[in-house]
Tab-separated table of C-alpha atoms in Angstrom:
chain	number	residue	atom	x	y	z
N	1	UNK	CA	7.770	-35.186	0.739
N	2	UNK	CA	9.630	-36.797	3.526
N	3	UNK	CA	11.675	-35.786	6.634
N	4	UNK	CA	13.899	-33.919	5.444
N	5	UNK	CA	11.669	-31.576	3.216
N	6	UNK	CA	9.563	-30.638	6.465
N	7	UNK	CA	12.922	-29.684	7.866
N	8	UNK	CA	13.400	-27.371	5.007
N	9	UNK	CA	9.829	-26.058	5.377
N	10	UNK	CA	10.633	-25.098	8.970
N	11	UNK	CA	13.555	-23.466	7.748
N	12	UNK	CA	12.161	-21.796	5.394
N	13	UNK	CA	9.122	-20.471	7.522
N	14	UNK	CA	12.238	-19.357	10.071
N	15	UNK	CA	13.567	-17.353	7.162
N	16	UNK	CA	9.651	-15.644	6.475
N	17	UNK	CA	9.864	-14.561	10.466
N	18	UNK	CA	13.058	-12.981	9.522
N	19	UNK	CA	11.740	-10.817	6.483
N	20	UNK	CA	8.217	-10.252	7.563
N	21	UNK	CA	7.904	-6.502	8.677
N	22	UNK	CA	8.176	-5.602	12.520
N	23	UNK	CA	4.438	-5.633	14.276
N	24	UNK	CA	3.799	-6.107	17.907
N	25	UNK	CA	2.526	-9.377	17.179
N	26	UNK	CA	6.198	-10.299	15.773
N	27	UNK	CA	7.781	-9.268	19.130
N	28	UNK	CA	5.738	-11.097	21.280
N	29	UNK	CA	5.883	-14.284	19.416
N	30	UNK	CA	9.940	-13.719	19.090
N	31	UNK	CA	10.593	-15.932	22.115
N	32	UNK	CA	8.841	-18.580	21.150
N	33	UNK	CA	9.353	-18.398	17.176
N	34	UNK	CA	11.429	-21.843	16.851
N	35	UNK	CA	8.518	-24.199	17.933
N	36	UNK	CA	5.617	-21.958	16.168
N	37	UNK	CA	7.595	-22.451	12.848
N	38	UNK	CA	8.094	-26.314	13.605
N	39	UNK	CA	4.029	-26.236	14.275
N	40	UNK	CA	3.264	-24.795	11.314
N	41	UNK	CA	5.324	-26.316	9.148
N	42	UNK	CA	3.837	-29.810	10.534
N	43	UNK	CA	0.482	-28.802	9.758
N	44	UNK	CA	1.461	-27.100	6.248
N	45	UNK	CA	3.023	-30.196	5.766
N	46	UNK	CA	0.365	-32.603	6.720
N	47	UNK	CA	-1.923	-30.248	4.962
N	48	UNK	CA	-4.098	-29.483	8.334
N	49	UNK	CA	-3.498	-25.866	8.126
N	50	UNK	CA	-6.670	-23.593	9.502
N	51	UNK	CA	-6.462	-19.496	9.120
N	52	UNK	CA	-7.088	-17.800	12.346
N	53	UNK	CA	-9.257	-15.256	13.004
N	54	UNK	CA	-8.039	-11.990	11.430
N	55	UNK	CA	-8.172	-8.349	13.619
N	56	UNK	CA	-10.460	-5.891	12.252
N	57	UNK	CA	-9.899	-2.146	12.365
N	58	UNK	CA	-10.210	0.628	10.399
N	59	UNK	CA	-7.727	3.693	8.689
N	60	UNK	CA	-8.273	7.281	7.045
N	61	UNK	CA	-5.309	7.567	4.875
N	62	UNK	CA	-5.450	8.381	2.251
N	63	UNK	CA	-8.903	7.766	2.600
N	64	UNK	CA	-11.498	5.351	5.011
N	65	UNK	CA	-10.718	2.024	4.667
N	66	UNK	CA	-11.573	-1.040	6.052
N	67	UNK	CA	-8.503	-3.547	7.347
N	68	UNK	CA	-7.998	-6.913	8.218
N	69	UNK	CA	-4.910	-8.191	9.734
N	70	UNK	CA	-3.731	-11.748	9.786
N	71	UNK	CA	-2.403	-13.267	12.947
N	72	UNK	CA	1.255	-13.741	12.870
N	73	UNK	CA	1.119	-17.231	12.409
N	74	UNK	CA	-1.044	-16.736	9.650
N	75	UNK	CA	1.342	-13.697	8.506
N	76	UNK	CA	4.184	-16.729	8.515
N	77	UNK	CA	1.993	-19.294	6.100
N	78	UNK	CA	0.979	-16.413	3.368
N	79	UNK	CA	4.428	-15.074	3.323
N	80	UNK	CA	4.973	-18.851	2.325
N	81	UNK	CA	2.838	-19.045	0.459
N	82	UNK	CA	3.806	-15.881	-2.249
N	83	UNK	CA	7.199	-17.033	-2.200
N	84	UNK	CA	6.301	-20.176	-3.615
N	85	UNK	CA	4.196	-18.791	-6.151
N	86	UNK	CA	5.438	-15.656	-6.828
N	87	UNK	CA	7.484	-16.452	-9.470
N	88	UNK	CA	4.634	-18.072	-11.687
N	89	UNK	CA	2.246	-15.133	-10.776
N	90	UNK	CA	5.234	-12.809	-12.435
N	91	UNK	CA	5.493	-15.071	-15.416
N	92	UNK	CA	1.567	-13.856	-16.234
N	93	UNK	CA	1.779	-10.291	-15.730
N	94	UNK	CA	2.765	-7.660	-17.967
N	95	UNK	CA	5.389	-4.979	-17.370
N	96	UNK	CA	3.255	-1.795	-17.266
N	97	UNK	CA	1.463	-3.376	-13.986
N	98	UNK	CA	3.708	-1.710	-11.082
N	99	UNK	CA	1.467	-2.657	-7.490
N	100	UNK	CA	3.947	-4.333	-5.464
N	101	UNK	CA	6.253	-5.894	-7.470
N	102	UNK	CA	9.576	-6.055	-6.667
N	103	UNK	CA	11.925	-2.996	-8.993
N	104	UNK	CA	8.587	-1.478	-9.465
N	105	UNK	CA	6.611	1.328	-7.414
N	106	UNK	CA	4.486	3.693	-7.329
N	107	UNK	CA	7.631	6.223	-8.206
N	108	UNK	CA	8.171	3.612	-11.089
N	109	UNK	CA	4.561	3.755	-11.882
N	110	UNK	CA	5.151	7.758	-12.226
N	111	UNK	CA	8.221	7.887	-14.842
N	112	UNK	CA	6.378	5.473	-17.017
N	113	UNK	CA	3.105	7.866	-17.532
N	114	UNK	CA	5.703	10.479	-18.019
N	115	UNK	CA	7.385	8.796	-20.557
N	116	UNK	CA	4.216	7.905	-22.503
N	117	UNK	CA	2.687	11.713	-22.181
N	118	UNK	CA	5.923	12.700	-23.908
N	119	UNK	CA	5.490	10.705	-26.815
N	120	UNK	CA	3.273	12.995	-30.083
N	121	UNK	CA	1.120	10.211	-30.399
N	122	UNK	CA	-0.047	10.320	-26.673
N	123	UNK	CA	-1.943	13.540	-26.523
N	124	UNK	CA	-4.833	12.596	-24.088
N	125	UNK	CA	-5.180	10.291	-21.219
N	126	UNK	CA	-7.941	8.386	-19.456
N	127	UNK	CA	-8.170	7.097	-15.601
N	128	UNK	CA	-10.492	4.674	-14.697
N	129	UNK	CA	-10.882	2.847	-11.213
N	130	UNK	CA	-12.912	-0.304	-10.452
N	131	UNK	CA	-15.491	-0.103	-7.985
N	132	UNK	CA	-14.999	-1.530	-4.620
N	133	UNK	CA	-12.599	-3.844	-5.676
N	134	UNK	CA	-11.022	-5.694	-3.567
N	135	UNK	CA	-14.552	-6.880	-1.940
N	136	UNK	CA	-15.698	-7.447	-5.620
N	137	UNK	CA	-12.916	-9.819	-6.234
N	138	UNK	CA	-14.710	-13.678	-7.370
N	139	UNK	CA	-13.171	-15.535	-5.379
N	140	UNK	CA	-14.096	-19.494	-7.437
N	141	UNK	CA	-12.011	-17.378	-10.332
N	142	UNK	CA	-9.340	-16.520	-8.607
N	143	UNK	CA	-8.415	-20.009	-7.661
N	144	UNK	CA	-8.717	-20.971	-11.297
N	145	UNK	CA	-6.727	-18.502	-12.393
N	146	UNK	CA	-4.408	-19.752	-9.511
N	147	UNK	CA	-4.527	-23.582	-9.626
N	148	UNK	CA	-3.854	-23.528	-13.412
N	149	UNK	CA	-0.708	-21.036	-13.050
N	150	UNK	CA	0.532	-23.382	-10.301
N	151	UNK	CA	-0.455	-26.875	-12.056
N	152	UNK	CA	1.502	-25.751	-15.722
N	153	UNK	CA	4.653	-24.660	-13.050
N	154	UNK	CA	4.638	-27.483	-10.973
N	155	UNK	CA	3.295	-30.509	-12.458
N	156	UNK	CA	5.580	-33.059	-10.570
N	157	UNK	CA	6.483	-30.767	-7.545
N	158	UNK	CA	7.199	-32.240	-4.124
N	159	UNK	CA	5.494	-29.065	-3.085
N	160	UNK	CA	2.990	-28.761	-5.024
N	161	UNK	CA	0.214	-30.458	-2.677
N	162	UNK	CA	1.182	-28.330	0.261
N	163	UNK	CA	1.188	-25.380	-2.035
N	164	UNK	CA	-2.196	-26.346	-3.248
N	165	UNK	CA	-4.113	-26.503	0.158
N	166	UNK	CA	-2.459	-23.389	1.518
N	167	UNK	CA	-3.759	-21.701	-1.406
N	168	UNK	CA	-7.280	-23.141	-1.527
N	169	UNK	CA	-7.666	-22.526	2.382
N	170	UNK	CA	-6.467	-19.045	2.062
N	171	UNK	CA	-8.428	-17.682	-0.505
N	172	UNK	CA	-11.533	-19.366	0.272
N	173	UNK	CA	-10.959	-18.456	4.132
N	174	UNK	CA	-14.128	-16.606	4.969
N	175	UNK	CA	-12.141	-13.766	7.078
N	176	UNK	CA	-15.414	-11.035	7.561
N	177	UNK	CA	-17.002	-13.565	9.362
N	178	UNK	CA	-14.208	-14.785	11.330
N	179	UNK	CA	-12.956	-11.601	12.649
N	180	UNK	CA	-11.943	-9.332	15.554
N	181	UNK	CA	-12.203	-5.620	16.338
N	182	UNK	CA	-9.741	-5.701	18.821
N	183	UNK	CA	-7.576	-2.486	17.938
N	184	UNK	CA	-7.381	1.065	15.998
N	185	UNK	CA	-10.522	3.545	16.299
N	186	UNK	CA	-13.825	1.176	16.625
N	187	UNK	CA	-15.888	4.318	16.296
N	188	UNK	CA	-14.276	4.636	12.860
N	189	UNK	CA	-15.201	1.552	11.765
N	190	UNK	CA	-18.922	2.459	12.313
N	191	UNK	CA	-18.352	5.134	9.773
N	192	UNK	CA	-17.799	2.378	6.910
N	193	UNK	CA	-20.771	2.069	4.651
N	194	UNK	CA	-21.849	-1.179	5.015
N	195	UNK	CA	-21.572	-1.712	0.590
N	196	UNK	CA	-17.777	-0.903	1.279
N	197	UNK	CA	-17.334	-3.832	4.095
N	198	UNK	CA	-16.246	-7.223	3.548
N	199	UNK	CA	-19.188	-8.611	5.503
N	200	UNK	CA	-21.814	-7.214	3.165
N	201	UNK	CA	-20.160	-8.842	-0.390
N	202	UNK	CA	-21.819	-11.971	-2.050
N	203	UNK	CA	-20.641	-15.648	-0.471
N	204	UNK	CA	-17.462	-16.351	-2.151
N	205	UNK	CA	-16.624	-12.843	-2.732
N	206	UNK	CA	-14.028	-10.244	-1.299
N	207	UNK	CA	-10.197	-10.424	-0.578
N	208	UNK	CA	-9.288	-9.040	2.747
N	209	UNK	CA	-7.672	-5.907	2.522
N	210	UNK	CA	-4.273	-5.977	4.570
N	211	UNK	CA	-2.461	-9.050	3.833
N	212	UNK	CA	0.487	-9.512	1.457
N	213	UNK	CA	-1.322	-12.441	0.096
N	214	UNK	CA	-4.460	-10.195	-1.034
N	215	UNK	CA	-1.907	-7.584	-2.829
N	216	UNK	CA	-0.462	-10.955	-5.008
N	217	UNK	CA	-4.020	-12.436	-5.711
N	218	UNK	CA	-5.808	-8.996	-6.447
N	219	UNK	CA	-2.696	-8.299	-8.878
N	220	UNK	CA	-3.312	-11.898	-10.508
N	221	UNK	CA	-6.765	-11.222	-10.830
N	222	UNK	CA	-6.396	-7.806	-13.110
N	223	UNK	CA	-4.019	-9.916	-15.391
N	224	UNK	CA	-6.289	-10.891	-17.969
N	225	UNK	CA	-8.133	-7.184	-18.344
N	226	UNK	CA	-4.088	-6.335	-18.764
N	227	UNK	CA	-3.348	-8.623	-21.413
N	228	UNK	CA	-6.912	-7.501	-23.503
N	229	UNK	CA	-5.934	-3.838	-22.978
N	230	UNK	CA	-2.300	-4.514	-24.305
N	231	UNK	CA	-3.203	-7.447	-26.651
N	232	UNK	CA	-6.807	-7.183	-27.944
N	233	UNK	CA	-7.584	-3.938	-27.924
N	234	UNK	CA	-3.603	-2.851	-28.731
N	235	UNK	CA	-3.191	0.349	-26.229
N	236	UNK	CA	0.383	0.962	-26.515
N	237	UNK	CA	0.045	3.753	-23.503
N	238	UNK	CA	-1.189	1.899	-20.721
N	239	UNK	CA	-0.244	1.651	-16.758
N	240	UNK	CA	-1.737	0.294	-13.748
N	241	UNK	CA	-1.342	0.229	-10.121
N	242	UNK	CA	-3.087	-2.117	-8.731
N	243	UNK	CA	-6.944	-1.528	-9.746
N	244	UNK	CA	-5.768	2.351	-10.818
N	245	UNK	CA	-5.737	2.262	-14.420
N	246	UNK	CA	-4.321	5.014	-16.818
N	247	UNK	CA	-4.384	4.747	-20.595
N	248	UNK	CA	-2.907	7.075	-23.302
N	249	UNK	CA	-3.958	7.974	-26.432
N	250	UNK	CA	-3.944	10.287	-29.571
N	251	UNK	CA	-7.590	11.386	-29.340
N	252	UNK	CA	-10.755	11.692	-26.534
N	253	UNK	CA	-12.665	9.623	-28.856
N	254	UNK	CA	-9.939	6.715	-29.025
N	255	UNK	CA	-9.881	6.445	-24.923
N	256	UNK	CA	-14.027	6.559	-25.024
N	257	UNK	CA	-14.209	3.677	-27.216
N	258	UNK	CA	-11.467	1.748	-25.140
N	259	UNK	CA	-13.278	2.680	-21.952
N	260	UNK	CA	-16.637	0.709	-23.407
N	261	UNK	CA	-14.846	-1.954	-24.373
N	262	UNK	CA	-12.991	-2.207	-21.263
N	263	UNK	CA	-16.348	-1.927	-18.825
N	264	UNK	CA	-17.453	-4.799	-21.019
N	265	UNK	CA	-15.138	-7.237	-20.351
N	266	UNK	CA	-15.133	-6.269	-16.656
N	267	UNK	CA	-18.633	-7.043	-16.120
N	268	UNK	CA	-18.593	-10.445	-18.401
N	269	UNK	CA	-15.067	-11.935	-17.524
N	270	UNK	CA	-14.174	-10.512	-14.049
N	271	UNK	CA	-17.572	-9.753	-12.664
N	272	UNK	CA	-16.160	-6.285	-11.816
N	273	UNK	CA	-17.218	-2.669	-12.878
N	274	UNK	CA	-15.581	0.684	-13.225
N	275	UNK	CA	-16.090	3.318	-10.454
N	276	UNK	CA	-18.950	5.574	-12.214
N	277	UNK	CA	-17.437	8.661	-11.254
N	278	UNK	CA	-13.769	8.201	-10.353
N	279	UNK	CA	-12.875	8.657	-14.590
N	280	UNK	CA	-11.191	11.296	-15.878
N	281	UNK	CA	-10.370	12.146	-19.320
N	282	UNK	CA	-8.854	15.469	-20.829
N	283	UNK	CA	-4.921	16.460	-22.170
N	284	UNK	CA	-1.983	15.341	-20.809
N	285	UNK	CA	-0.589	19.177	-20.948
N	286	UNK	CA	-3.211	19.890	-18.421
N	287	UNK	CA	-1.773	17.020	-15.643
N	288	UNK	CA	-3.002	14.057	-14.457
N	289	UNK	CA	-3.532	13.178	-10.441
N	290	UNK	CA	-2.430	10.161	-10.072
N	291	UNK	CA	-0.788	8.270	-7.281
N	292	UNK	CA	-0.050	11.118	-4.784
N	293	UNK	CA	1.046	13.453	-7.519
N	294	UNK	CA	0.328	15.662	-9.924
N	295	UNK	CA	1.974	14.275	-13.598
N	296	UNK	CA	3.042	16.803	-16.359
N	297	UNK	CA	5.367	15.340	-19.129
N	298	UNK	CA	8.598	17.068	-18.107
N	299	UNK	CA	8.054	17.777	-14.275
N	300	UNK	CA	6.025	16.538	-11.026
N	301	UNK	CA	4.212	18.082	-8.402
N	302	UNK	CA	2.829	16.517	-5.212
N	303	UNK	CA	-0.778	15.983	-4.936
N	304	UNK	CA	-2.575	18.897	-3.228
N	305	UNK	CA	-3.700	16.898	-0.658
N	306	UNK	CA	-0.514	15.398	0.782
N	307	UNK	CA	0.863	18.949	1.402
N	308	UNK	CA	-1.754	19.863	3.433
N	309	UNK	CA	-1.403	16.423	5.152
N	310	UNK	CA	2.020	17.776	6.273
N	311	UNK	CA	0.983	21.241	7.081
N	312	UNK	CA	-1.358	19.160	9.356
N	313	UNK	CA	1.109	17.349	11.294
N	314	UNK	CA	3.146	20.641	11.714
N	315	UNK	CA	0.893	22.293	12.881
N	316	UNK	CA	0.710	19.205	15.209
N	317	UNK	CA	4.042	18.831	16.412
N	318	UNK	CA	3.912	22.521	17.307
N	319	UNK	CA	0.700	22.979	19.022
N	320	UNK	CA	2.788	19.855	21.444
N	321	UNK	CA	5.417	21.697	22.012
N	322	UNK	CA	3.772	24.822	22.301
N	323	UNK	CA	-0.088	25.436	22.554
N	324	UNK	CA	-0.212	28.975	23.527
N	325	UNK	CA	-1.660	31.133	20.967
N	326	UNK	CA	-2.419	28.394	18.463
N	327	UNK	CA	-5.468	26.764	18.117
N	328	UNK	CA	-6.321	22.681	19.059
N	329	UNK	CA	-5.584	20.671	15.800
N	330	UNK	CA	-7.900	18.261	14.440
N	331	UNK	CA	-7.144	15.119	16.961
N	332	UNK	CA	-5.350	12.299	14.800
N	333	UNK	CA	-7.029	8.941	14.816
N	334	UNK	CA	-3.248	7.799	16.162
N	335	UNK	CA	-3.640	7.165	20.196
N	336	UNK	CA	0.171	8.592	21.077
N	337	UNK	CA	-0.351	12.146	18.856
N	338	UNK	CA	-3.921	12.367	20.475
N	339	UNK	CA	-2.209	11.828	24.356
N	340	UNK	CA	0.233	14.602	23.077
N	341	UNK	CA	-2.757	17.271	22.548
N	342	UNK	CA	-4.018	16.582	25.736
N	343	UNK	CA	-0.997	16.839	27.475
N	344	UNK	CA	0.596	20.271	25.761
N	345	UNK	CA	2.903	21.815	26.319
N	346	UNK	CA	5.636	18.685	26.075
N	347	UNK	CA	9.202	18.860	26.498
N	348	UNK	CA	9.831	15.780	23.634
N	349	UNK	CA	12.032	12.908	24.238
N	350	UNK	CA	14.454	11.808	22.194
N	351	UNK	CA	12.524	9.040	20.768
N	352	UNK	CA	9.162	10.954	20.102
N	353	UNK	CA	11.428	13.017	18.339
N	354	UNK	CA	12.583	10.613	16.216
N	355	UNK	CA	9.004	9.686	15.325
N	356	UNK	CA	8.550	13.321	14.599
N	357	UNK	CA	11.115	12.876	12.361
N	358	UNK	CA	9.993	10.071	10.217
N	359	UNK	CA	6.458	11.351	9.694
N	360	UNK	CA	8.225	14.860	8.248
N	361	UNK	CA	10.838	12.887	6.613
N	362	UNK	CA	8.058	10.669	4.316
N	363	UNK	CA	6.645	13.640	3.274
N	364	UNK	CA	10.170	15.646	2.308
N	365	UNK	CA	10.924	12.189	0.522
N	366	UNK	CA	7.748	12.416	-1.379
N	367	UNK	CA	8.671	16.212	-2.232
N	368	UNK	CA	12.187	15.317	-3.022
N	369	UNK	CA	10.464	13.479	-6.007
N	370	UNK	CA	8.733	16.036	-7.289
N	371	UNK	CA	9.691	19.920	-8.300
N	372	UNK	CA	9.357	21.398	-4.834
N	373	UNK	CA	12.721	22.818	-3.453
N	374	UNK	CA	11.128	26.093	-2.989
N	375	UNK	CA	8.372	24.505	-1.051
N	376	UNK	CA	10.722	22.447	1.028
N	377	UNK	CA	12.588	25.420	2.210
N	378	UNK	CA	9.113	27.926	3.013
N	379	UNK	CA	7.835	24.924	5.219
N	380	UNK	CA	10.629	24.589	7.173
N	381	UNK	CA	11.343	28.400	7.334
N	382	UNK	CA	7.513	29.655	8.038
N	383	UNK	CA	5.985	25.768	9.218
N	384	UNK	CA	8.550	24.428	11.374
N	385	UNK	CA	8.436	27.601	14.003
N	386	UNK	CA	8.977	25.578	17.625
N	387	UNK	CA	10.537	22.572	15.876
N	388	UNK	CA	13.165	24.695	14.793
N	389	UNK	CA	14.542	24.367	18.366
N	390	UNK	CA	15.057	20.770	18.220
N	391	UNK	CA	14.989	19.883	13.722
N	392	UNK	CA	17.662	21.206	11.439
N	393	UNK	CA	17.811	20.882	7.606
N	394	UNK	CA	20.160	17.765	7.154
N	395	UNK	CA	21.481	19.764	3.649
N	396	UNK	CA	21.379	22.877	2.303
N	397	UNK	CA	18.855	20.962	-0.672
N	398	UNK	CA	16.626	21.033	2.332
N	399	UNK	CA	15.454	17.191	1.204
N	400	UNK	CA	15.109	16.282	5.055
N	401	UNK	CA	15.672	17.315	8.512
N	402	UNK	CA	17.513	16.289	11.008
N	403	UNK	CA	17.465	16.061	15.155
N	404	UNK	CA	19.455	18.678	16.485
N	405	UNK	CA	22.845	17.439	18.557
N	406	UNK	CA	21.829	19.178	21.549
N	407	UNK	CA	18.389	16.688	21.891
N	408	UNK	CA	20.465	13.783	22.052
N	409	UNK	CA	23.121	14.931	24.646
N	410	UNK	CA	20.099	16.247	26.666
N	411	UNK	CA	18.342	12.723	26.272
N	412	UNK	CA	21.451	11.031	27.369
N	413	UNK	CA	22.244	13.160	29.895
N	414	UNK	CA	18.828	12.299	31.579
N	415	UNK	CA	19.150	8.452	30.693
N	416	UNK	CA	21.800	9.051	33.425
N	417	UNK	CA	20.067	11.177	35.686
N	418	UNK	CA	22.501	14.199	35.041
């Protein structure tokens, strides 16, 4: 490399600020973006890049998890990083794999079981789910798998060194031990068992969950149990998301013997083992529950659980605006909905309605989806009660609300102390 291509690898980095998603860390390093690019690209380039230490913290949905994000500077080199080898990671996967990949989805993910239960041959199905997987990942594997993709796609590269220690310092980083509880809900993170924490897997195991270079590696890593599923063992109904898997067949016994086979080469080639109890196998007539909704071959339903996530935050919104009568909801692990409780009754400003908005709105996309029009139109009619005054249906197909006009001019009116 010379000059020149560090130029273009501060450029580039410039262009990773751009895409990377918005994060308080991103706004506070926006004044001073130019020279943290040219910093970072000088020590990509010299290859005397170090990972910083990543923030610790923990979430509850859809379920307890534990988190680790990167520092934005660290955000900047992975993002890098999968563009560079992105495109040879895509060259090994297979197109029933649907974990963030670009024209993919979880929606994607959907259609494609649905198309498979359809088919006469495909009367039964199977789920299976690997154990604790991203803090089972091997982590000496991984970088074969890796190096060899990157060393067949770039033999001569001009890149390729750069590419090469990013990658090797990334993967091998030891984040649990080099981390920082510094936001969320710490008492939440006591709740973790300690066999689902980063800190507690073997040396030289675990990805860090939270990092757009963990989704690309753990994706890379599942490859090869995707290509004996499709290849050895010749499932033509097969689809995963990320470590979700979901294979279709003509007969129970059929997905039983697939399922030993499969928790065989787990254990022996990926060091990795299917959840115990998280299988299910029965008739694709009777529905499968899989990623947020309930499958049928001709129609969808959202998951149980998400629709009483929503009567949840309904019953929320309203108990904020007004408490009388209704009793306390369970306080949210979010700081800003937890202030709201305690300071009921509110009279909403413009932009906490709009945040209103967007949590109602991802859940009346998700319905929108599915076969739910009748459902959409009962919550808003016998749910929404108090938001009523300030939400309106934005059509009469009820597929999301909208702020009222009235909220706005009363906003702006007080904007100018009218």
């Amino acid at each position: 490399m010379n000059a020149f291509s560090l130029q273009i690898l501060t450029q580039e980095l410039l262009q990773c600020a751009v895409t990377t998603s918005a994060s308080l860390q991103k706004s506070l390093a926006l004044e001073s973006i130019a020279p943290l690019c040219q910093s970072l690209a000088y020590d990509l380039f010299h290859q005397t890049y170090q990972p910083g230490a990543y923030t610790r913290f923990a979430v509850n949905d859809p379920k307890l998890r534990e988190i680790y994000a990167p520092l934005f500077r660290d955000r900047l080199a992975q993002c890098w990083l999968v563009s560079q080898i992105e495109p040879t990671v895509e060259r090994q996967l297979i197109d029933d794999t649907f974990a963030n990949r670009s024209g993919k989805g979880t929606l994607a993910a959907i259609h494609r079981v649905q198309r498979f239960m359809r088919q006469p041959q495909h009367g039964h199905f199977l789920q299976l789910d690997i154990q604790n997987f991203f803090n089972s990942i091997h982590l000496p594997t991984l970088v074969s798998m890796t190096t060899n993709g990157i060393m067949s796609s770039l033999p001569e590269h001009p890149r390729k060194a750069c590419v090469m220690a990013l990658l090797m310092r990334t993967i091998l980083h030891p984040v649990a031990h080099h981390a920082v509880s510094l936001s969320g809900n710490k008492t939440l993170l006591d709740t973790i068992p300690c066999h689902k924490t980063l800190g507690a897997s073997p040396y030289q195991t675990g990805l860090p969950l939270g990092s757009s270079a963990s989704q690309l590696f753990a994706n890379l890593y599942l490859s090869p149990l995707d290509h004996f599923i499709k290849h050895q063992l010749h499932v033509k109904g097969y689809v995963r998301y990320m470590d979700d898997l979901m294979l279709l067949g003509n007969s129970s016994q059929q997905l039983i013997e697939w399922r030993e086979e499969i928790s065989t080469f787990l254990t022996h080639t990926l060091r990795l083992t299917l959840h115990p109890t998280k299988q299910h196998l029965q008739r694709c007539s009777q529905g499968a529950d899989y990623l947020g909704y309930k499958i049928y071959p001709h129609y969808l339903h959202l998951r149980t659980r998400n629709l009483n996530k929503i009567r949840r935050w309904l019953a929320l919104f309203n108990y904020c605006l007004h408490p009388e009568g209704s009793p306390p909801p369970t306080k949210p692990d979010n700081p800003e909905w937890a202030a709201c409780i305690q300071l009921a009754p509110i009279t909403p400003d413009y932009v906490l309605l709009q945040k209103m908005q967007a949590v109602m709105n991802s859940y009346f996309g998700l319905m929108q989806k599915a076969n739910h029009y009748r459902l959409r139109k009962k919550l808003y009619q016998y749910h929404f009660c108090h938001l009523k005054h300030w939400f309106i249906p934005a059509n009469s197909d009820y597929t999301s609300v909208r702020i009222k006009k009235h909220a706005l001019a009363t906003w702006i009116g007080r904007q100018h102390g009218q």
